[in-house]
PDB file of C-alpha atoms in Angstrom:
ATOM      1  CA  MET A   1     -43.874  -5.122  32.591  1.00 46.00           C
ATOM      2  CA  ARG A   2     -41.423  -6.070  35.461  1.00 41.00           C
ATOM      3  CA  PHE A   3     -40.836  -9.741  34.345  1.00 40.00           C
ATOM      4  CA  LEU A   4     -40.469  -8.239  30.901  1.00 37.00           C
ATOM      5  CA  PHE A   5     -37.609  -5.083  32.453  1.00 36.00           C
ATOM      6  CA  ILE A   6     -35.430  -8.330  34.162  1.00 41.00           C
ATOM      7  CA  ALA A   7     -35.454 -10.234  30.709  1.00 40.00           C
ATOM      8  CA  LEU A   8     -34.011  -7.516  28.496  1.00 37.00           C
ATOM      9  CA  LEU A   9     -31.560  -6.566  32.132  1.00 38.00           C
ATOM     10  CA  THR A  10     -30.706 -10.183  31.827  1.00 42.00           C
ATOM     11  CA  LEU A  11     -30.204 -10.173  27.770  1.00 40.00           C
ATOM     12  CA  ALA A  12     -28.136  -7.400  27.851  1.00 41.00           C
ATOM     13  CA  ALA A  13     -25.536  -8.583  30.364  1.00 43.00           C
ATOM     14  CA  LEU A  14     -25.226 -12.177  28.331  1.00 44.00           C
ATOM     15  CA  THR A  15     -24.521 -10.350  24.749  1.00 45.00           C
ATOM     16  CA  GLY A  16     -22.783  -7.156  25.980  1.00 51.00           C
ATOM     17  CA  CYS A  17     -20.203  -9.120  27.841  1.00 57.00           C
ATOM     18  CA  SER A  18     -18.781 -11.573  26.035  1.00 74.00           C
ATOM     19  CA  ARG A  19     -15.454 -12.071  26.244  1.00 83.00           C
ATOM     20  CA  PHE A  20     -15.079 -13.675  23.088  1.00 87.00           C
ATOM     21  CA  ILE A  21     -15.594 -11.532  19.941  1.00 89.00           C
ATOM     22  CA  ASP A  22     -14.738 -12.118  15.778  1.00 89.00           C
ATOM     23  CA  TYR A  23     -12.156 -11.004  13.745  1.00 91.00           C
ATOM     24  CA  ASP A  24     -11.695 -11.839  10.264  1.00 90.00           C
ATOM     25  CA  GLY A  25      -8.850  -9.180   9.832  1.00 93.00           C
ATOM     26  CA  PRO A  26      -5.860  -9.657   7.424  1.00 96.00           C
ATOM     27  CA  GLU A  27      -3.943 -12.096  10.085  1.00 96.00           C
ATOM     28  CA  VAL A  28      -1.384 -11.138  12.685  1.00 98.00           C
ATOM     29  CA  THR A  29       1.712 -11.830  12.162  1.00 98.00           C
ATOM     30  CA  ARG A  30       3.839 -10.475  14.261  1.00 98.00           C
ATOM     31  CA  VAL A  31       3.758  -9.300  17.734  1.00 98.00           C
ATOM     32  CA  VAL A  32       6.254  -6.593  18.283  1.00 98.00           C
ATOM     33  CA  VAL A  33       6.791  -4.782  22.168  1.00 98.00           C
ATOM     34  CA  HIS A  34       8.627  -1.848  22.901  1.00 98.00           C
ATOM     35  CA  LYS A  35       9.418  -2.138  26.864  1.00 97.00           C
ATOM     36  CA  ASN A  36      11.640   1.403  26.319  1.00 95.00           C
ATOM     37  CA  ASP A  37       8.051   3.157  24.952  1.00 95.00           C
ATOM     38  CA  ARG A  38       5.847   0.448  26.517  1.00 96.00           C
ATOM     39  CA  ILE A  39       4.026  -0.019  23.378  1.00 97.00           C
ATOM     40  CA  MET A  40       2.729  -3.276  21.526  1.00 98.00           C
ATOM     41  CA  LEU A  41       2.311  -3.827  17.736  1.00 98.00           C
ATOM     42  CA  LEU A  42      -0.028  -5.658  15.998  1.00 98.00           C
ATOM     43  CA  MET A  43       2.096  -6.299  12.869  1.00 98.00           C
ATOM     44  CA  HIS A  44       0.572  -7.705   9.176  1.00 98.00           C
ATOM     45  CA  ASN A  45       3.943  -8.416   7.538  1.00 98.00           C
ATOM     46  CA  ASP A  46       5.086  -4.858   7.340  1.00 97.00           C
ATOM     47  CA  GLU A  47       1.682  -3.431   8.301  1.00 98.00           C
ATOM     48  CA  VAL A  48       0.977  -1.894  11.974  1.00 98.00           C
ATOM     49  CA  LEU A  49      -2.649  -3.496  12.128  1.00 98.00           C
ATOM     50  CA  GLU A  50      -3.314  -1.965  16.140  1.00 98.00           C
ATOM     51  CA  SER A  51      -1.191  -0.575  18.974  1.00 98.00           C
ATOM     52  CA  TYR A  52      -1.721  -0.902  22.482  1.00 97.00           C
ATOM     53  CA  GLU A  53      -0.250   1.095  25.415  1.00 96.00           C
ATOM     54  CA  VAL A  54       0.806  -1.761  28.346  1.00 96.00           C
ATOM     55  CA  GLU A  55       2.323  -1.993  31.586  1.00 95.00           C
ATOM     56  CA  LEU A  56       4.784  -4.689  31.826  1.00 95.00           C
ATOM     57  CA  GLY A  57       6.536  -6.543  35.449  1.00 94.00           C
ATOM     58  CA  PHE A  58       7.333  -4.776  38.647  1.00 91.00           C
ATOM     59  CA  ALA A  59      11.226  -4.794  37.399  1.00 90.00           C
ATOM     60  CA  PRO A  60      11.265  -3.004  33.926  1.00 83.00           C
ATOM     61  CA  GLU A  61      14.407  -2.829  33.221  1.00 90.00           C
ATOM     62  CA  GLY A  62      16.434  -5.480  31.603  1.00 91.00           C
ATOM     63  CA  HIS A  63      15.582  -8.809  29.876  1.00 94.00           C
ATOM     64  CA  LYS A  64      13.972 -11.924  32.966  1.00 95.00           C
ATOM     65  CA  LEU A  65      16.892 -13.578  34.433  1.00 92.00           C
ATOM     66  CA  GLU A  66      14.878 -15.536  37.083  1.00 94.00           C
ATOM     67  CA  GLU A  67      11.444 -16.239  39.047  1.00 95.00           C
ATOM     68  CA  GLY A  68      10.709 -13.705  41.328  1.00 94.00           C
ATOM     69  CA  ASP A  69      12.958 -11.186  39.755  1.00 95.00           C
ATOM     70  CA  GLY A  70       9.851  -9.250  38.499  1.00 95.00           C
ATOM     71  CA  ARG A  71      11.137  -8.112  34.831  1.00 96.00           C
ATOM     72  CA  THR A  72       9.628  -8.682  31.255  1.00 97.00           C
ATOM     73  CA  PRO A  73      11.681 -10.933  28.531  1.00 97.00           C
ATOM     74  CA  GLU A  74      13.796  -9.569  26.186  1.00 97.00           C
ATOM     75  CA  GLY A  75      13.811 -11.816  22.680  1.00 97.00           C
ATOM     76  CA  GLU A  76      12.239 -13.422  20.164  1.00 98.00           C
ATOM     77  CA  TYR A  77       9.668 -16.371  21.423  1.00 98.00           C
ATOM     78  CA  ILE A  78       6.180 -17.549  20.239  1.00 98.00           C
ATOM     79  CA  ILE A  79       2.677 -17.278  21.329  1.00 98.00           C
ATOM     80  CA  ASP A  80       2.390 -20.978  22.692  1.00 98.00           C
ATOM     81  CA  ARG A  81      -0.900 -20.970  24.713  1.00 97.00           C
ATOM     82  CA  ARG A  82      -4.165 -19.610  25.389  1.00 96.00           C
ATOM     83  CA  ASN A  83      -6.849 -18.986  28.871  1.00 95.00           C
ATOM     84  CA  PRO A  84      -9.899 -18.468  28.059  1.00 93.00           C
ATOM     85  CA  ASN A  85     -10.089 -18.524  32.374  1.00 91.00           C
ATOM     86  CA  SER A  86      -7.318 -16.326  33.104  1.00 91.00           C
ATOM     87  CA  GLN A  87      -7.462 -15.074  37.015  1.00 87.00           C
ATOM     88  CA  TRP A  88      -6.793 -11.424  34.570  1.00 89.00           C
ATOM     89  CA  TYR A  89      -9.786 -11.495  31.931  1.00 92.00           C
ATOM     90  CA  LEU A  90      -7.901 -13.069  29.070  1.00 96.00           C
ATOM     91  CA  SER A  91      -4.289 -14.321  28.856  1.00 97.00           C
ATOM     92  CA  ILE A  92      -2.301 -15.534  25.622  1.00 98.00           C
ATOM     93  CA  GLY A  93       0.984 -17.402  27.285  1.00 98.00           C
ATOM     94  CA  ILE A  94       4.334 -16.563  25.646  1.00 98.00           C
ATOM     95  CA  SER A  95       7.392 -19.342  25.431  1.00 98.00           C
ATOM     96  CA  TYR A  96       8.503 -17.826  27.664  1.00 97.00           C
ATOM     97  CA  PRO A  97      11.931 -19.602  28.820  1.00 97.00           C
ATOM     98  CA  ASN A  98      14.120 -20.717  25.190  1.00 96.00           C
ATOM     99  CA  ALA A  99      16.103 -23.283  25.432  1.00 95.00           C
ATOM    100  CA  GLU A 100      18.944 -19.972  25.632  1.00 95.00           C
ATOM    101  CA  ASP A 101      16.841 -18.595  28.793  1.00 96.00           C
ATOM    102  CA  VAL A 102      17.227 -22.334  30.376  1.00 96.00           C
ATOM    103  CA  ALA A 103      20.729 -22.583  30.000  1.00 96.00           C
ATOM    104  CA  GLN A 104      21.574 -19.035  31.056  1.00 95.00           C
ATOM    105  CA  ALA A 105      19.251 -19.662  34.553  1.00 95.00           C
ATOM    106  CA  ARG A 106      21.175 -23.339  35.602  1.00 95.00           C
ATOM    107  CA  ALA A 107      24.311 -22.356  34.902  1.00 96.00           C
ATOM    108  CA  ARG A 108      23.430 -19.590  37.854  1.00 95.00           C
ATOM    109  CA  GLY A 109      21.647 -21.710  39.076  1.00 96.00           C
ATOM    110  CA  VAL A 110      18.364 -20.509  39.334  1.00 96.00           C
ATOM    111  CA  SER A 111      14.906 -21.534  37.662  1.00 96.00           C
ATOM    112  CA  PRO A 112      14.355 -19.267  34.760  1.00 96.00           C
ATOM    113  CA  GLY A 113      10.435 -18.497  36.055  1.00 95.00           C
ATOM    114  CA  GLY A 114       8.030 -19.347  33.623  1.00 94.00           C
ATOM    115  CA  ASP A 115       3.942 -18.288  33.141  1.00 94.00           C
ATOM    116  CA  ILE A 116       4.739 -15.065  30.771  1.00 97.00           C
ATOM    117  CA  PHE A 117       1.405 -13.766  29.482  1.00 98.00           C
ATOM    118  CA  ILE A 118      -0.255 -10.889  27.606  1.00 98.00           C
ATOM    119  CA  HIS A 119      -2.994 -10.404  29.435  1.00 97.00           C
ATOM    120  CA  GLY A 120      -5.965  -8.224  31.229  1.00 94.00           C
ATOM    121  CA  THR A 121      -5.977  -6.046  34.168  1.00 89.00           C
ATOM    122  CA  PRO A 122      -7.962  -5.578  38.119  1.00 80.00           C
ATOM    123  CA  ARG A 123      -8.190  -2.034  36.676  1.00 78.00           C
ATOM    124  CA  PRO A 124      -7.524   0.556  34.570  1.00 78.00           C
ATOM    125  CA  LEU A 125      -4.421   1.112  32.982  1.00 73.00           C
ATOM    126  CA  ARG A 126      -1.388   3.982  34.158  1.00 75.00           C
ATOM    127  CA  ARG A 127       0.818   4.557  32.147  1.00 70.00           C
ATOM    128  CA  GLY A 128       4.408   3.832  33.811  1.00 70.00           C
ATOM    129  CA  ASP A 129       3.014   1.733  36.426  1.00 85.00           C
ATOM    130  CA  ASP A 130       3.737  -1.685  35.943  1.00 91.00           C
ATOM    131  CA  TRP A 131       2.783  -3.626  38.679  1.00 92.00           C
ATOM    132  CA  THR A 132       2.997  -7.519  36.492  1.00 93.00           C
ATOM    133  CA  VAL A 133       4.870 -10.117  38.278  1.00 92.00           C
ATOM    134  CA  GLY A 134       6.863 -10.256  34.242  1.00 95.00           C
ATOM    135  CA  CYS A 135       3.693  -9.800  31.925  1.00 96.00           C
ATOM    136  CA  ILE A 136       2.605  -7.326  29.706  1.00 97.00           C
ATOM    137  CA  ALA A 137      -1.033  -5.735  30.862  1.00 96.00           C
ATOM    138  CA  VAL A 138      -3.570  -4.078  28.889  1.00 96.00           C
ATOM    139  CA  SER A 139      -7.147  -2.703  29.511  1.00 95.00           C
ATOM    140  CA  ASN A 140      -9.946  -6.247  29.289  1.00 94.00           C
ATOM    141  CA  ALA A 141     -11.222  -4.122  26.161  1.00 94.00           C
ATOM    142  CA  GLU A 142      -7.684  -4.436  23.930  1.00 96.00           C
ATOM    143  CA  MET A 143      -7.178  -7.714  25.879  1.00 96.00           C
ATOM    144  CA  ARG A 144     -10.909  -9.565  24.231  1.00 96.00           C
ATOM    145  CA  GLN A 145      -9.513  -8.027  20.935  1.00 97.00           C
ATOM    146  CA  ILE A 146      -5.734  -9.305  20.678  1.00 98.00           C
ATOM    147  CA  TYR A 147      -7.401 -12.535  22.212  1.00 97.00           C
ATOM    148  CA  ALA A 148      -9.534 -12.670  19.151  1.00 97.00           C
ATOM    149  CA  MET A 149      -6.550 -11.234  16.435  1.00 97.00           C
ATOM    150  CA  VAL A 150      -3.622 -13.032  17.702  1.00 98.00           C
ATOM    151  CA  ASN A 151      -3.151 -16.756  16.663  1.00 97.00           C
ATOM    152  CA  ASN A 152      -1.345 -19.880  18.603  1.00 98.00           C
ATOM    153  CA  GLY A 153       2.096 -20.157  16.936  1.00 98.00           C
ATOM    154  CA  THR A 154       2.360 -15.786  16.093  1.00 98.00           C
ATOM    155  CA  PRO A 155       5.756 -15.217  16.373  1.00 98.00           C
ATOM    156  CA  ILE A 156       6.661 -11.957  19.031  1.00 98.00           C
ATOM    157  CA  THR A 157       9.649 -10.080  19.726  1.00 98.00           C
ATOM    158  CA  ILE A 158      10.275  -8.511  22.842  1.00 98.00           C
ATOM    159  CA  TYR A 159      12.976  -5.381  22.768  1.00 98.00           C
ATOM    160  CA  PRO A 160      14.524  -3.480  25.790  1.00 97.00           C
TER     161      PRO A 160
END
């Protein structure tokens, strides 16, 4: 009996906690983030497929100007990479800095920074409690869904 209980517990742990899920719905054609509203939308053309509350960089006002400023970038970027082993559960990369970001930082003699991601969180989300170093955080359950739905090459627009 004890063996059966341990086997069932192990099976439940292995099948119920997978980070990776399948998605076979409409293609996500754009990701849209509204920083002021702390909302991220997954879009299929003009249709909203999913909406998520988000947490941002610890200094959320304004566009990211340099490494370490704690701001989440604003503008047009691309989802350009995936990290299934992220320290923040799962993550998908945003193509910050773009050429304009690099040029502006170079003109000021600073590094634009980088490694901006949409990722999970080590704790429950608390709306308005911005804590990342410039990334966009969602719950881990939401990140599983986003990771499955959003492909590399998907445009992302981040509004103030």
